[in-house]
Coordinates of C-alpha atoms in Angstrom, one line a residue:
Chain A
X1 CA 30.4 1.9 -5.2
X2 CA 30.1 -1.9 -5.2
X3 CA 31.4 -2.3 -8.9
X4 CA 34.3 -4.7 -7.5
X5 CA 31.7 -7.2 -6.5
X6 CA 30.8 -10.3 -8.7
X7 CA 27.0 -10.4 -9.2
X8 CA 26.8 -13.8 -7.8
X9 CA 24.0 -16.3 -7.3
X10 CA 23.5 -18.4 -4.3
X11 CA 26.3 -21.0 -4.7
X12 CA 26.2 -22.7 -1.3
X13 CA 29.5 -21.2 -0.3
X14 CA 28.3 -17.7 0.7
X15 CA 28.1 -17.1 4.4
X16 CA 24.2 -17.0 4.4
X17 CA 24.1 -20.5 2.8
X18 CA 26.5 -22.0 5.2
X19 CA 24.9 -20.2 8.2
X20 CA 21.3 -21.8 7.2
X21 CA 22.7 -25.2 6.0
X22 CA 20.7 -28.0 7.5
X23 CA 21.9 -31.6 8.0
X24 CA 19.4 -34.3 8.1
X25 CA 19.8 -36.6 11.1
X26 CA 18.0 -39.9 11.8
X27 CA 14.6 -40.4 10.1
X28 CA 14.7 -37.2 8.0
X29 CA 12.4 -35.1 10.1
X30 CA 15.3 -33.9 12.4
X31 CA 18.0 -31.6 11.3
X32 CA 21.2 -30.4 12.7
X33 CA 22.0 -26.7 12.2
X34 CA 24.8 -24.6 13.4
X35 CA 23.6 -21.0 14.3
X36 CA 26.1 -18.3 13.2
X37 CA 27.1 -15.3 15.2
X38 CA 27.2 -13.1 12.3
X39 CA 23.5 -13.1 12.2
X40 CA 23.0 -12.0 15.9
X41 CA 22.6 -9.1 17.9
X42 CA 24.2 -9.2 21.6
X43 CA 24.6 -13.0 20.9
X44 CA 21.0 -13.6 20.3
X45 CA 20.3 -14.9 16.8
X46 CA 18.1 -12.6 14.6
X47 CA 14.5 -14.0 14.5
X48 CA 14.5 -13.7 10.7
X49 CA 17.5 -15.6 10.3
X50 CA 16.2 -18.5 12.7
X51 CA 13.1 -18.4 10.5
X52 CA 15.3 -18.9 7.3
X53 CA 17.1 -21.8 9.0
X54 CA 13.7 -23.6 9.7
X55 CA 12.5 -22.7 6.4
X56 CA 15.5 -24.7 4.7
X57 CA 14.7 -27.7 6.8
X58 CA 11.0 -27.4 5.9
X59 CA 11.9 -27.0 2.1
X60 CA 14.0 -30.2 2.4
X61 CA 11.2 -32.1 4.1
X62 CA 8.5 -31.0 1.7
X63 CA 10.7 -31.9 -1.2
X64 CA 11.3 -35.4 0.3
X65 CA 7.6 -35.8 0.3
X66 CA 7.5 -35.2 -3.5
X67 CA 6.3 -31.6 -3.5
X68 CA 7.8 -29.0 -5.8
X69 CA 7.7 -26.2 -3.2
X70 CA 10.8 -24.7 -2.4
X71 CA 9.9 -21.3 -1.5
X72 CA 8.4 -20.0 1.9
X73 CA 5.3 -18.2 0.8
X74 CA 4.4 -17.6 4.4
X75 CA 6.3 -18.2 7.7
X76 CA 5.0 -17.3 11.1
X77 CA 6.7 -18.1 14.3
X78 CA 6.6 -17.6 18.1
X79 CA 9.7 -17.1 20.0
X80 CA 9.9 -19.0 23.4
X81 CA 13.4 -18.6 24.3
X82 CA 16.4 -17.1 22.4
X83 CA 18.8 -19.9 21.5
X84 CA 22.6 -19.3 21.7
X85 CA 25.0 -19.2 18.8
X86 CA 26.2 -22.7 18.0
X87 CA 24.6 -26.1 17.6
X88 CA 20.8 -26.5 17.5
X89 CA 18.2 -28.8 15.7
X90 CA 15.1 -28.3 13.8
X91 CA 12.1 -30.9 13.9
X92 CA 9.8 -30.7 10.8
X93 CA 6.3 -32.2 10.5
X94 CA 4.7 -31.9 7.1
X95 CA 1.1 -31.1 7.8
X96 CA -0.1 -31.3 4.1
X97 CA 1.3 -31.5 0.7
X98 CA -0.9 -30.0 -2.1
X99 CA -0.8 -28.9 -5.8
X100 CA -0.1 -25.3 -5.5
X101 CA 1.0 -25.1 -1.9
X102 CA 2.2 -27.3 1.2
X103 CA 2.2 -26.6 4.9
X104 CA 4.5 -27.6 7.6
X105 CA 5.4 -27.0 11.2
X106 CA 9.1 -26.6 12.3
X107 CA 10.5 -26.5 15.8
X108 CA 13.9 -25.2 16.7
X109 CA 15.4 -26.6 19.7
X110 CA 18.7 -26.4 21.6
X111 CA 19.3 -29.5 23.7
X112 CA 15.7 -30.3 25.0
X113 CA 14.6 -26.6 25.1
X114 CA 12.1 -25.5 22.4
X115 CA 13.3 -22.0 21.4
X116 CA 11.1 -21.2 18.2
X117 CA 8.2 -22.8 16.7
X118 CA 6.8 -21.8 13.2
X119 CA 4.2 -22.6 10.6
X120 CA 5.2 -22.4 7.1
X121 CA 3.5 -22.3 3.8
X122 CA 5.6 -23.4 0.9
X123 CA 5.1 -23.0 -2.8
X124 CA 7.1 -22.1 -5.8
X125 CA 7.3 -18.4 -6.7
X126 CA 7.3 -17.6 -10.5
X127 CA 9.7 -14.7 -11.3
X128 CA 7.5 -14.0 -14.6
X129 CA 4.5 -13.6 -12.6
X130 CA 2.8 -10.0 -13.4
X131 CA 1.8 -7.7 -10.7
X132 CA -2.0 -7.5 -11.1
X133 CA -2.6 -4.9 -8.2
X134 CA -0.2 -3.0 -6.3
X135 CA -1.4 0.3 -4.7
X136 CA 1.9 1.8 -3.6
X137 CA 5.3 3.0 -4.8
X138 CA 8.7 1.6 -3.3
X139 CA 10.0 3.4 -0.4
X140 CA 12.0 6.4 -1.4
X141 CA 15.6 6.4 -0.4
X142 CA 18.8 8.4 -1.1
X143 CA 21.2 6.4 -3.3
X144 CA 23.3 3.8 -1.3
X145 CA 26.2 6.0 -1.4
X146 CA 24.2 8.6 0.4
X147 CA 23.2 6.3 3.1
X148 CA 25.7 5.7 5.9
X149 CA 26.4 2.2 7.0
X150 CA 24.5 1.3 10.1
X151 CA 26.5 2.1 13.1
X152 CA 28.2 -1.0 14.6
X153 CA 27.2 -0.2 18.1
X154 CA 23.8 0.7 19.5
X155 CA 22.7 2.3 22.8
X156 CA 23.1 -0.1 25.5
X157 CA 24.3 -3.0 23.2
X158 CA 27.5 -4.7 23.1
X159 CA 28.2 -7.1 20.0
X160 CA 30.1 -10.1 20.4
X161 CA 30.5 -10.5 16.6
X162 CA 30.3 -7.6 14.1
X163 CA 27.1 -8.2 12.0
X164 CA 28.4 -5.6 9.5
X165 CA 30.8 -8.2 8.4
X166 CA 28.0 -10.2 6.9
X167 CA 25.1 -7.7 6.3
X168 CA 25.6 -4.3 4.9
X169 CA 22.8 -2.0 6.1
X170 CA 22.9 1.6 4.9
X171 CA 20.3 3.6 6.5
X172 CA 18.4 6.7 5.4
X173 CA 20.3 9.7 7.1
X174 CA 16.9 10.9 8.2
X175 CA 16.3 8.0 10.4
X176 CA 19.9 7.5 12.3
X177 CA 19.4 10.1 15.1
X178 CA 19.1 7.2 17.5
X179 CA 22.9 6.4 16.8
X180 CA 23.8 9.9 18.2
X181 CA 21.2 10.1 21.0
X182 CA 18.9 12.3 19.1
X183 CA 16.0 10.1 17.8
X184 CA 13.8 11.6 15.1
X185 CA 10.6 10.9 16.9
X186 CA 9.1 9.1 13.8
X187 CA 8.9 5.3 14.3
X188 CA 10.0 4.6 10.8
X189 CA 13.4 3.4 9.7
X190 CA 14.3 2.6 6.3
X191 CA 17.6 1.6 4.3
X192 CA 19.5 -0.5 1.7
X193 CA 20.3 -4.0 2.7
X194 CA 22.8 -6.5 0.8
X195 CA 25.0 -9.4 1.8
X196 CA 28.6 -8.1 2.2
X197 CA 30.0 -11.0 0.4
X198 CA 28.0 -10.4 -2.8
X199 CA 25.4 -13.2 -2.3
X200 CA 22.2 -12.2 -4.3
X201 CA 18.9 -12.1 -2.5
X202 CA 16.5 -15.1 -2.8
X203 CA 13.1 -16.0 -1.2
X204 CA 15.0 -17.7 1.8
X205 CA 17.2 -14.7 2.3
X206 CA 14.1 -12.3 2.4
X207 CA 13.0 -14.0 5.6
X208 CA 16.1 -12.8 7.2
X209 CA 16.1 -9.3 5.6
X210 CA 12.5 -8.6 6.6
X211 CA 13.9 -8.6 10.3
X212 CA 17.4 -7.1 9.9
X213 CA 16.7 -3.5 10.3
X214 CA 17.1 -1.9 13.8
X215 CA 13.8 -1.6 15.7
X216 CA 11.7 1.3 14.4
X217 CA 11.2 2.3 18.2
X218 CA 15.0 3.4 18.5
X219 CA 13.7 6.6 16.7
X220 CA 11.2 7.0 19.6
X221 CA 14.1 6.6 22.0
X222 CA 13.2 3.0 23.2
X223 CA 15.7 1.6 25.5
X224 CA 17.7 -1.7 25.0
X225 CA 16.7 -4.5 22.5
X226 CA 13.2 -5.2 21.4
X227 CA 12.8 -9.1 21.7
X228 CA 10.3 -10.4 19.0
X229 CA 7.2 -12.3 20.4
X230 CA 5.8 -13.3 17.1
X231 CA 6.9 -12.7 13.6
X232 CA 5.0 -13.3 10.3
X233 CA 6.6 -12.9 6.9
X234 CA 5.1 -13.3 3.4
X235 CA 7.4 -13.6 0.5
X236 CA 5.6 -12.1 -2.6
X237 CA 8.1 -12.6 -5.2
X238 CA 11.6 -14.0 -6.2
X239 CA 13.8 -10.9 -6.0
X240 CA 16.0 -9.4 -8.9
X241 CA 19.7 -9.2 -8.3
X242 CA 20.9 -6.3 -6.4
X243 CA 20.3 -4.4 -3.1
X244 CA 17.0 -4.4 -1.3
X245 CA 15.2 -1.4 0.0
X246 CA 13.8 -2.1 3.4
X247 CA 11.2 -0.2 5.4
X248 CA 10.2 -0.9 9.0
X249 CA 7.7 1.2 10.9
X250 CA 5.8 0.8 14.2
X251 CA 2.0 1.3 14.6
X252 CA 1.0 1.3 18.1
X253 CA 2.9 0.9 21.5
X254 CA 0.7 -0.2 24.4
X255 CA 1.3 -2.4 27.6
X256 CA 5.1 -2.5 26.8
X257 CA 4.3 -4.2 23.4
X258 CA 4.9 -2.8 19.9
X259 CA 3.9 -4.1 16.5
X260 CA 6.3 -3.5 13.6
X261 CA 5.6 -3.6 10.0
X262 CA 8.2 -4.2 7.2
X263 CA 8.2 -4.2 3.5
X264 CA 11.1 -5.2 1.1
X265 CA 11.5 -4.2 -2.5
X266 CA 13.8 -5.5 -5.1
X267 CA 16.0 -3.6 -7.7
X268 CA 13.0 -4.0 -10.1
X269 CA 10.7 -1.9 -7.7
X270 CA 8.7 -5.0 -6.8
X271 CA 7.4 -5.6 -3.4
X272 CA 9.0 -8.8 -2.6
X273 CA 8.3 -9.3 1.1
X274 CA 6.2 -8.0 3.7
X275 CA 6.2 -8.7 7.5
X276 CA 4.5 -8.0 10.8
X277 CA 5.8 -8.6 14.2
X278 CA 4.9 -8.1 17.8
X279 CA 7.7 -7.5 20.2
X280 CA 8.5 -6.2 23.8
X281 CA 9.6 -2.7 24.0
X282 CA 10.9 -0.6 27.0
X283 CA 10.0 3.0 26.5
X284 CA 11.7 5.7 28.7
X285 CA 9.3 7.3 31.2
X286 CA 7.5 10.4 30.1
X287 CA 9.3 13.7 30.9
X288 CA 7.5 15.9 33.4
Chain B
X22 CA -30.7 3.1 16.3
X23 CA -29.7 0.4 18.4
X24 CA -31.2 1.9 21.7
X25 CA -33.5 -1.0 22.3
X26 CA -30.5 -3.2 23.1
X27 CA -29.1 -3.9 26.5
X28 CA -25.5 -3.1 26.6
X29 CA -24.2 -6.6 27.8
X30 CA -21.2 -8.2 28.7
X31 CA -20.5 -11.8 27.7
X32 CA -22.6 -14.1 29.6
X33 CA -21.9 -17.3 28.0
X34 CA -25.5 -17.3 26.5
X35 CA -24.9 -15.2 23.5
X36 CA -24.4 -17.0 20.2
X37 CA -20.8 -16.2 19.8
X38 CA -20.2 -17.7 23.2
X39 CA -22.2 -20.8 22.6
X40 CA -20.6 -21.2 19.2
X41 CA -17.0 -21.0 20.6
X42 CA -17.6 -23.2 23.7
X43 CA -15.1 -25.9 24.1
X44 CA -15.7 -29.1 26.2
X45 CA -12.6 -30.7 27.5
X46 CA -12.4 -34.4 26.5
X47 CA -10.0 -37.0 27.9
X48 CA -7.0 -35.7 29.4
X49 CA -7.5 -32.1 29.0
X50 CA -5.5 -31.3 25.9
X51 CA -8.4 -32.4 23.6
X52 CA -11.7 -30.4 23.4
X53 CA -14.9 -31.1 21.5
X54 CA -16.5 -28.2 19.7
X55 CA -19.5 -27.7 17.6
X56 CA -19.0 -25.2 14.5
X57 CA -21.9 -22.9 14.1
X58 CA -23.1 -22.3 10.4
X59 CA -23.9 -18.6 11.6
X60 CA -20.1 -17.9 11.4
X61 CA -19.7 -19.3 8.0
X62 CA -19.7 -18.2 4.3
X63 CA -21.0 -20.7 1.6
X64 CA -20.9 -23.4 4.4
X65 CA -17.1 -22.8 5.3
X66 CA -16.6 -21.5 8.6
X67 CA -15.0 -18.1 8.9
X68 CA -11.2 -18.4 9.4
X69 CA -11.3 -15.8 12.2
X70 CA -14.2 -17.4 14.0
X71 CA -12.0 -20.9 13.8
X72 CA -9.1 -19.1 15.4
X73 CA -11.5 -17.9 18.3
X74 CA -12.6 -21.4 18.9
X75 CA -9.1 -22.5 19.0
X76 CA -8.1 -19.5 21.3
X77 CA -10.8 -20.6 23.8
X78 CA -9.3 -23.9 24.1
X79 CA -5.8 -22.5 24.3
X80 CA -7.0 -20.3 27.0
X81 CA -8.5 -23.2 29.1
X82 CA -5.3 -25.4 28.7
X83 CA -3.1 -22.4 29.8
X84 CA -5.2 -21.6 32.7
X85 CA -5.1 -25.3 33.7
X86 CA -1.3 -25.1 33.7
X87 CA -1.6 -22.2 36.1
X88 CA -1.0 -19.1 34.0
X89 CA -3.2 -16.0 34.3
X90 CA -3.4 -15.4 30.6
X91 CA -6.8 -15.5 29.1
X92 CA -6.3 -13.2 26.2
X93 CA -4.8 -14.1 22.7
X94 CA -2.2 -11.3 22.3
X95 CA -1.3 -13.1 19.1
X96 CA -2.8 -15.7 17.0
X97 CA -1.5 -17.0 13.6
X98 CA -2.8 -20.0 11.7
X99 CA -2.4 -21.9 8.6
X100 CA -5.4 -23.3 6.9
X101 CA -5.2 -26.7 5.4
X102 CA -8.7 -27.8 4.6
X103 CA -12.0 -26.1 5.3
X104 CA -14.1 -27.9 8.0
X105 CA -17.7 -28.6 7.7
X106 CA -20.2 -27.0 10.0
X107 CA -20.8 -29.3 12.9
X108 CA -18.8 -31.2 15.4
X109 CA -14.9 -30.9 15.4
X110 CA -12.1 -31.1 17.9
X111 CA -9.1 -29.0 19.1
X112 CA -5.9 -30.3 20.4
X113 CA -3.8 -28.0 22.4
X114 CA -0.2 -28.3 23.2
X115 CA 1.2 -25.5 25.7
X116 CA 4.7 -24.8 24.5
X117 CA 5.5 -22.6 27.4
X118 CA 4.1 -20.7 30.5
X119 CA 5.8 -17.5 31.5
X120 CA 5.3 -14.5 33.8
X121 CA 3.8 -12.0 31.1
X122 CA 2.9 -14.4 28.4
X123 CA 2.4 -18.1 27.3
X124 CA 2.6 -19.7 24.2
X125 CA 0.7 -22.7 22.7
X126 CA -0.2 -24.6 19.6
X127 CA -3.6 -25.7 18.7
X128 CA -4.8 -28.0 16.0
X129 CA -8.3 -28.1 14.8
X130 CA -9.3 -31.6 13.4
X131 CA -12.6 -33.0 12.0
X132 CA -12.4 -36.8 12.1
X133 CA -8.7 -37.5 11.3
X134 CA -8.5 -34.5 9.0
X135 CA -6.3 -31.6 10.2
X136 CA -8.1 -28.5 9.2
X137 CA -6.3 -25.7 10.8
X138 CA -3.1 -25.2 12.9
X139 CA -2.3 -22.1 14.9
X140 CA 0.2 -20.7 17.2
X141 CA -0.9 -18.4 20.1
X142 CA 0.7 -15.9 22.5
X143 CA -1.6 -15.6 25.5
X144 CA -1.3 -12.9 28.2
X145 CA -3.7 -10.5 30.0
X146 CA -4.6 -7.2 28.4
X147 CA -5.0 -4.4 30.8
X148 CA -7.9 -2.1 29.7
X149 CA -6.2 0.8 31.7
X150 CA -3.0 0.6 29.8
X151 CA -2.3 4.0 28.2
X152 CA -1.5 4.2 24.4
X153 CA 2.2 5.2 24.4
X154 CA 2.6 5.7 20.6
X155 CA -0.2 5.6 17.9
X156 CA 0.7 7.3 14.6
X157 CA -2.7 7.2 13.0
X158 CA -6.3 8.1 13.6
X159 CA -9.2 5.6 13.3
X160 CA -10.8 4.9 10.0
X161 CA -13.3 7.6 9.0
X162 CA -16.9 6.3 8.5
X163 CA -20.3 7.6 8.1
X164 CA -22.4 7.1 11.0
X165 CA -23.9 3.5 11.3
X166 CA -27.4 4.6 10.1
X167 CA -25.6 6.0 7.1
X168 CA -24.0 2.7 6.3
X169 CA -26.2 -0.1 4.5
X170 CA -26.2 -3.6 6.2
X171 CA -24.0 -5.9 4.1
X172 CA -25.9 -7.6 1.2
X173 CA -26.9 -11.0 2.4
X174 CA -25.9 -12.5 -1.0
X175 CA -22.8 -12.0 -2.9
X176 CA -21.5 -12.6 -6.5
X177 CA -21.5 -16.4 -7.1
X178 CA -22.1 -17.3 -3.5
X179 CA -25.1 -19.0 -2.0
X180 CA -25.3 -18.8 1.9
X181 CA -26.7 -22.0 3.7
X182 CA -27.2 -19.9 6.8
X183 CA -27.7 -16.0 7.0
X184 CA -24.7 -14.6 8.6
X185 CA -26.7 -11.4 9.0
X186 CA -28.6 -13.0 11.7
X187 CA -25.6 -13.3 13.9
X188 CA -23.2 -10.4 12.9
X189 CA -24.4 -7.0 11.8
X190 CA -22.1 -5.6 9.1
X191 CA -22.7 -2.0 7.9
X192 CA -20.5 -1.0 5.1
X193 CA -19.3 2.5 4.0
X194 CA -21.5 3.2 1.1
X195 CA -18.4 4.2 -0.9
X196 CA -17.2 0.5 -1.0
X197 CA -20.5 -1.5 -1.6
X198 CA -20.2 -1.2 -5.4
X199 CA -19.3 -4.9 -5.7
X200 CA -22.9 -5.8 -4.5
X201 CA -24.4 -4.2 -7.6
X202 CA -21.7 -5.2 -10.1
X203 CA -19.9 -2.0 -10.1
X204 CA -16.9 -2.3 -7.9
X205 CA -15.0 0.9 -6.9
X206 CA -11.6 -0.2 -8.0
X207 CA -10.1 0.6 -4.6
X208 CA -9.1 -2.7 -2.6
X209 CA -10.2 -1.0 0.5
X210 CA -13.3 -1.9 2.4
X211 CA -14.7 -0.6 5.8
X212 CA -17.7 -0.8 8.0
X213 CA -19.3 -1.0 11.3
X214 CA -19.5 -4.3 13.0
X215 CA -21.4 -5.6 16.1
X216 CA -23.2 -8.8 17.3
X217 CA -26.8 -8.8 16.4
X218 CA -27.6 -10.1 19.7
X219 CA -26.1 -7.3 21.7
X220 CA -23.0 -9.4 22.9
X221 CA -20.2 -6.6 23.6
X222 CA -16.9 -7.2 21.9
X223 CA -13.9 -8.7 23.8
X224 CA -10.4 -10.0 23.0
X225 CA -11.8 -13.3 21.7
X226 CA -14.4 -11.7 19.4
X227 CA -11.8 -9.5 18.0
X228 CA -10.3 -12.7 16.4
X229 CA -13.4 -13.0 14.6
X230 CA -14.1 -9.5 13.6
X231 CA -10.7 -9.1 12.2
X232 CA -11.7 -11.5 9.5
X233 CA -15.4 -10.7 9.1
X234 CA -15.5 -8.1 6.2
X235 CA -15.8 -9.2 2.8
X236 CA -12.6 -9.6 0.9
X237 CA -11.2 -6.1 -0.2
X238 CA -10.7 -7.6 -3.5
X239 CA -14.4 -7.6 -4.3
X240 CA -14.0 -4.0 -4.9
X241 CA -11.4 -5.0 -7.7
X242 CA -14.0 -7.4 -9.2
X243 CA -12.5 -10.5 -8.0
X244 CA -14.5 -13.7 -8.7
X245 CA -15.8 -16.1 -6.1
X246 CA -14.5 -16.6 -2.6
X247 CA -11.0 -15.7 -1.4
X248 CA -9.7 -18.6 0.8
X249 CA -7.5 -17.7 3.5
X250 CA -4.0 -19.5 3.4
X251 CA -2.6 -17.8 6.6
X252 CA -4.1 -15.5 9.0
X253 CA -2.2 -13.5 11.8
X254 CA -4.1 -11.3 14.3
X255 CA -2.6 -9.2 17.1
X256 CA -5.1 -8.2 19.8
X257 CA -3.8 -4.9 21.1
X258 CA -6.3 -3.9 23.7
X259 CA -9.6 -4.8 25.6
X260 CA -12.4 -3.2 23.5
X261 CA -14.8 -0.7 25.1
X262 CA -18.5 -1.7 24.6
X263 CA -20.2 -0.6 21.6
X264 CA -19.8 -1.1 17.8
X265 CA -16.4 -1.8 16.3
X266 CA -14.9 0.0 13.0
X267 CA -13.0 -2.4 10.7
X268 CA -11.0 -1.5 7.7
X269 CA -9.5 -4.2 5.5
X270 CA -7.4 -3.4 2.5
X271 CA -5.2 -5.4 -0.1
X272 CA -1.7 -4.4 -0.7
X273 CA -0.5 -6.7 -3.6
X274 CA -2.0 -9.2 -6.0
X275 CA 0.5 -11.6 -7.6
X276 CA 0.5 -15.1 -8.8
X277 CA -3.1 -15.7 -7.7
X278 CA -2.3 -14.6 -4.1
X279 CA -3.4 -11.5 -2.3
X280 CA -2.5 -10.2 1.1
X281 CA -5.1 -8.4 3.1
X282 CA -4.6 -6.1 6.1
X283 CA -7.1 -5.4 8.5
X284 CA -7.6 -2.9 11.5
X285 CA -10.2 -2.9 14.2
X286 CA -11.1 0.3 16.5
X287 CA -13.3 0.4 19.5
X288 CA -15.8 3.1 20.5
X289 CA -13.1 4.8 22.4
X290 CA -11.2 5.4 19.3
X291 CA -8.4 2.8 20.2
X292 CA -6.8 0.4 17.7
X293 CA -7.9 -3.0 19.4
X294 CA -6.9 -5.5 16.7
X295 CA -4.8 -5.7 13.5
X296 CA -4.4 -8.6 11.2
X297 CA -2.7 -9.7 8.0
X298 CA -3.8 -12.6 5.9
X299 CA -2.5 -14.3 2.7
X300 CA -5.3 -15.7 0.4
X301 CA -5.9 -17.1 -2.8
X302 CA -7.8 -14.7 -5.3
X303 CA -9.4 -15.3 -8.7
X304 CA -9.2 -12.0 -10.7
X305 CA -11.0 -11.6 -14.1
X306 CA -8.8 -11.7 -17.3
X307 CA -7.7 -8.2 -18.1
X308 CA -9.9 -6.6 -20.8
X309 CA -8.2 -6.0 -24.3

């Protein structure tokens, strides 16, 4: 159903590329960025999007230090305060450059407020590298045409921008009960994800996609948004062109905190990203 | 079989407590530590042990800033260079203190060499907090008496100290093929873990325990050690006294990199810690 789209490669003109652009400022460890409301929920930029912005600044800094390590093999961040849509800055400190990998710290600030701090391992993903061991098959989904686009509105949430203009998320119909007030009771959400403007996925985009599904706890009836405390994403391969399949599930809820796990497969059936996050969750009181 | 042991609580005199002790130095953001060879493999301190050392320094700093957040809810670190056994230092920067959680960065150095950098979310775990959602049962293991102690030597590894003096690891007999050169082919290792001196587990110890099993890839025939690149651990509960059950498994091996996942349950059948790590792995060439 997407035959009218050009199979594009990142050109720098697609919205994700513009929204993650970093402009060096000063001595080259500071970058200006402009956070795009198309990658936000309720005015709060998506955590995975912020990690992609920071990864671009890290890739620039590591490259300037002479390392050929453009890809974020690992990215882990703590979220201190949600930034607003609009101007922000990223400060990078390269911790080490090596032969196969380099490490760096990145801090996202707005004014003098630290919003996110992250640690990155950068490397170069070889698209031809064989899979030596993989113990699971990709998540099973109905075809894209059989999965409804994610509802634009969610319980208790008003969107200042329409994220579906930027990212097409088609959820497995078995897990969209939350949208009609009848959650399935399974904390396991899955769907197809692609950029609306035809931009193909790459390692940077995987940092965003690994955090783009609605919280799996929506299917348990959780209330309101689920703010991320910590998010760690491993990019395991350079994705083939085409839509991505994403599964996100919760493992344990206790003391108002949930962990969510996420896996992303490309159109060649390869696991290309995996993530874990710790988030605050507000569950309804148990019924008597 | 451990009836001769006193069910102790951490007193500060047990080896893990001494090995993670931090002494403030200078202005209170710098700590002196002494890395203990009992928590090392081949002279390289265990990554989870280093994260526990850093977490103790973070807890001190956060407490000095007035926050009642002694427990590491989340700990994620990148490993730049393995430190040697012996003196080292930890530098802490508290990023934010809050009502329910505080965040900090910790850097472990030896001389002027940065060895590990980590980000921490600190909070207070309530032992009475009910489990609101848990979709899985604890890993199934034979009783401790039916699980052999982990072999003191491993393929290609010579230990300068004997880790079994410090930590008793009893592996499920189904997953110890690697010790006799006949790996099972399942990248899934599980066993019982407790401190040999009777120290009971606590949130700090879980950071160590979540990285203490041998690499799951040993059961795939991987060669040599499996150095950690990144390790993220979430502590989900204050563990009950008694031995811990630990499962560690690999998901994907590609381009010389493996991810390992780990879960830890306490004697009350509660999931108390979960971890992911990215590590370098050397697999044997495929047979023709």
